[in-house]
CSV table of C-alpha atoms in Angstrom, one decimal:
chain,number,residue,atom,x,y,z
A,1,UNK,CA,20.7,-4.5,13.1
A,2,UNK,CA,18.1,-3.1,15.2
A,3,UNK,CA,14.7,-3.9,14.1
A,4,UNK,CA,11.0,-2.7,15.9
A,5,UNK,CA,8.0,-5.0,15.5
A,6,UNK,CA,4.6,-3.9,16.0
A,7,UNK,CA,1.7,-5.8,15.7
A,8,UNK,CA,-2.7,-5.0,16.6
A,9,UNK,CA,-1.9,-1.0,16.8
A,10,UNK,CA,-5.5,-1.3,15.9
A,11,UNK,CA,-6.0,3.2,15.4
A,12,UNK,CA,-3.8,3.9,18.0
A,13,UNK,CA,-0.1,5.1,16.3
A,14,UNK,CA,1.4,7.1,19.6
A,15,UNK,CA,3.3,4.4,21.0
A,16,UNK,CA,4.7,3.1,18.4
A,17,UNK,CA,6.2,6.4,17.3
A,18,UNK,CA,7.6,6.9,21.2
A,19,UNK,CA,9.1,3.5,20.8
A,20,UNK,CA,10.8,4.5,17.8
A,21,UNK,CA,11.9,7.9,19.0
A,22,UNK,CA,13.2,6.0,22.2
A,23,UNK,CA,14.7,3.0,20.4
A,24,UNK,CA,16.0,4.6,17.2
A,25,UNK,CA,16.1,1.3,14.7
A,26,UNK,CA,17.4,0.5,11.7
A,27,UNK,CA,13.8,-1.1,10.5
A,28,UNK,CA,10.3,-1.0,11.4
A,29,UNK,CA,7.9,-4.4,11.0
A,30,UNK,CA,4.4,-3.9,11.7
A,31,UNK,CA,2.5,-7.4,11.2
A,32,UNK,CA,-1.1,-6.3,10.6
A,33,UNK,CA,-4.1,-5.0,12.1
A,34,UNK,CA,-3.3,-1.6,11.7
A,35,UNK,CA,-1.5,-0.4,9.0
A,36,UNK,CA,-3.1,2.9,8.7
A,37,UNK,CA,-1.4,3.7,11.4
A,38,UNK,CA,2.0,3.4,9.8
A,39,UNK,CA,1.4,6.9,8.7
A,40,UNK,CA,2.4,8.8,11.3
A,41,UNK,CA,6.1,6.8,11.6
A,42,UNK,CA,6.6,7.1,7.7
A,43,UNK,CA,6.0,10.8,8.6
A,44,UNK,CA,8.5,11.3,11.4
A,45,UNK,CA,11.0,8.5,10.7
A,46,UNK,CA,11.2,8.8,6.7
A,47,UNK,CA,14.9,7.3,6.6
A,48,UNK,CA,13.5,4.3,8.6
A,49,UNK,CA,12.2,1.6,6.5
A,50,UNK,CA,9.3,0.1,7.2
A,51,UNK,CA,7.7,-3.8,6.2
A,52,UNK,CA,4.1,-4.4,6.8
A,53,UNK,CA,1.9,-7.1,5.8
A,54,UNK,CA,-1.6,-7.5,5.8
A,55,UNK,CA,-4.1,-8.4,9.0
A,56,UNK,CA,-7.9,-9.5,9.1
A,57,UNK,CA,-8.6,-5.9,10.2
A,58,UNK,CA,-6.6,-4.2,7.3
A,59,UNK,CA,-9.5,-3.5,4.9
A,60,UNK,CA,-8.3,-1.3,2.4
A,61,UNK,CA,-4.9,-2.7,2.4
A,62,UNK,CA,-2.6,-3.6,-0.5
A,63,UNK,CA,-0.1,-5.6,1.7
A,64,UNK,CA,0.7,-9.0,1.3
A,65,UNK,CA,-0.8,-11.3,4.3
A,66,UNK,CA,3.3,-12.8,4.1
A,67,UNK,CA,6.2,-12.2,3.2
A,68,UNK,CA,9.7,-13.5,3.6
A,69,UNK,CA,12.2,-10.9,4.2
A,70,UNK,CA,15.7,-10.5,5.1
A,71,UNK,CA,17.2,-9.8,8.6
A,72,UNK,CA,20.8,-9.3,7.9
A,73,UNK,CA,22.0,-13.3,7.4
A,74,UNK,CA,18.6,-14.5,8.0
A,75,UNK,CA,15.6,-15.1,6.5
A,76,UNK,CA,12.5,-14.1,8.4
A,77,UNK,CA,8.6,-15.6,7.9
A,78,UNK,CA,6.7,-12.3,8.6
A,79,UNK,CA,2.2,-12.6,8.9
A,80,UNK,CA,-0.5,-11.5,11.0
A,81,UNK,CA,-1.1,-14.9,11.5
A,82,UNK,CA,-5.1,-15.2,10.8
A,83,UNK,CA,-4.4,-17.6,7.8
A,84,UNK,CA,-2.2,-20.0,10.4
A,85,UNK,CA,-4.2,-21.1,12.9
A,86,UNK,CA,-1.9,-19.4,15.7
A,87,UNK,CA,-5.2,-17.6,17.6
A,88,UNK,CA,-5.3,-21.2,19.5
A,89,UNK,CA,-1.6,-21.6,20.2
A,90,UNK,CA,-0.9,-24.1,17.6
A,91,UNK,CA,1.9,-22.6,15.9
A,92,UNK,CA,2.3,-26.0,13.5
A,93,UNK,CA,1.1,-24.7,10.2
A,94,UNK,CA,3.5,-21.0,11.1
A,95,UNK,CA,6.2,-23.4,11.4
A,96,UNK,CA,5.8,-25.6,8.2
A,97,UNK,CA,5.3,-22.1,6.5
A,98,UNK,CA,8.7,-20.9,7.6
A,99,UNK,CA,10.2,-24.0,7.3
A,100,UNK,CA,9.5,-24.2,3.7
A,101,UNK,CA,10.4,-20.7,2.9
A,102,UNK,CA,13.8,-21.3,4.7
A,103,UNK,CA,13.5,-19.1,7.4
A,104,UNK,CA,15.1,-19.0,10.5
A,105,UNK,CA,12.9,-16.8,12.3
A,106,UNK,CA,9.0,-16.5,12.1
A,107,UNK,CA,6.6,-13.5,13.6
A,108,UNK,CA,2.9,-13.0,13.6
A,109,UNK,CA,0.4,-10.8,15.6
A,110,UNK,CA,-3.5,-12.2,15.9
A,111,UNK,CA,-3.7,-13.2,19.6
A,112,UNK,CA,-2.3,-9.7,21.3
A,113,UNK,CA,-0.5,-12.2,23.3
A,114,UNK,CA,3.5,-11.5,23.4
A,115,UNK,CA,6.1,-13.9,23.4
A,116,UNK,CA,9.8,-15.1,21.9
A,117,UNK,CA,10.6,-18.7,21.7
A,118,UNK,CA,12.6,-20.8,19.5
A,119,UNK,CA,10.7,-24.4,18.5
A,120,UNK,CA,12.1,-26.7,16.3
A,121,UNK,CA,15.4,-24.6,15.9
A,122,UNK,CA,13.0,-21.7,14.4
A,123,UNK,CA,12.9,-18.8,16.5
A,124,UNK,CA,9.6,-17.1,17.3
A,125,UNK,CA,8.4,-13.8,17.8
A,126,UNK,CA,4.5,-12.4,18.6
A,127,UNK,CA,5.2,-8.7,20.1
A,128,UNK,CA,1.7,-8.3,21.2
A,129,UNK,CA,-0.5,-5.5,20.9
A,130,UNK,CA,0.2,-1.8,20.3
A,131,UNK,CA,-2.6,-1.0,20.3
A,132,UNK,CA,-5.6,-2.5,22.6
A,133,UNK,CA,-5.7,-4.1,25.6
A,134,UNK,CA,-4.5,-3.8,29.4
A,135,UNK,CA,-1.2,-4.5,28.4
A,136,UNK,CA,0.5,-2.7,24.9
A,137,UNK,CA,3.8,-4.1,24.2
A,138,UNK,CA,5.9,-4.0,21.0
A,139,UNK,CA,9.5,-6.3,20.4
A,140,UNK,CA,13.0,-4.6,20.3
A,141,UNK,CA,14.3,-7.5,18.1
A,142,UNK,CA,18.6,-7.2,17.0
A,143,UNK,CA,19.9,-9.6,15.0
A,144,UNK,CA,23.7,-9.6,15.3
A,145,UNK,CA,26.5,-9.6,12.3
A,146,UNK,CA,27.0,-13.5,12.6
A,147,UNK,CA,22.9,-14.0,12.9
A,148,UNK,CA,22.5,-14.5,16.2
A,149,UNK,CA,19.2,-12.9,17.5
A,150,UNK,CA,18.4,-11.6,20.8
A,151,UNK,CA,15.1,-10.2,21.6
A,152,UNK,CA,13.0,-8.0,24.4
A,153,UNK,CA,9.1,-7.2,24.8
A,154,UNK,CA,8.8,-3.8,25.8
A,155,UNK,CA,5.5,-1.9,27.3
A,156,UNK,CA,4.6,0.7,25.4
């Protein structure tokens, strides 16, 4: 399963839609600040389903600010991350929140900072910004038939 993750697109909805066009997946996850700009991808991409939950930006949203979703065999924590504390790098309360929910994997956007780590056997995933910044990156994320989960930031 081949899965895109957005995050901060913050107006700007061009390279996300490349990225799709380029990496053709199976779902689209945009994790807040943004989701406006989904518009343009439900447009194109209509057989692509798409996930998006709330940011602190996302005014006249309906989303929620979490859900828990499934990724093939796993169980994924998804947020913008506002309500968790992760602008500072202290990714505890993320963790306990995944934790709970039984999910394997967490992601969040908030910091326009990019990254993939697992921590306490719970993998990890920020894509960055898609939006703002001197550096615009988005996450090709594939989880594989027996759950294992390999991930790459790309520059948009």
């Amino acid at each position: 399963m081949k899965i895109a993750v957005f995050s901060d697109s913050h107006g700007s909805s061009k390279g996300m839609v490349n990225a799709v066009r380029e990496y053709a997946p199976d779902q689209i996850i945009h994790l807040g600040d943004g989701n406006a700009d989904l518009r343009p991808l439900e447009k194109e991409f209509p057989h692509i389903p798409i996930c998006a939950v709330s940011g602190n930006c996302d005014r006249d949203c309906f989303e929620s600010e979490y859900k828990v979703i499934k990724l093939g065999r796993l169980n994924a924590f998804i947020t913008h991350g506002h309500r968790y504390a992760v602008r500072y790098g202290n990714l505890n309360t993320l963790l306990y929140a995944a934790e709970c929910n039984e999910c394997q994997l967490a992601m969040f956007g908030h910091t326009h900072r990019a990254g993939f780590e697992q921590i306490e056997g719970i993998f990890v995933l920020n894509p960055g910004t898609a939006g703002t910044g001197s550096e615009k990156t988005w996450a090709a994320l594939e989880i594989g038939a027996s759950g294992e989960i390999n991930c790459e930031i790309r520059k948009i």
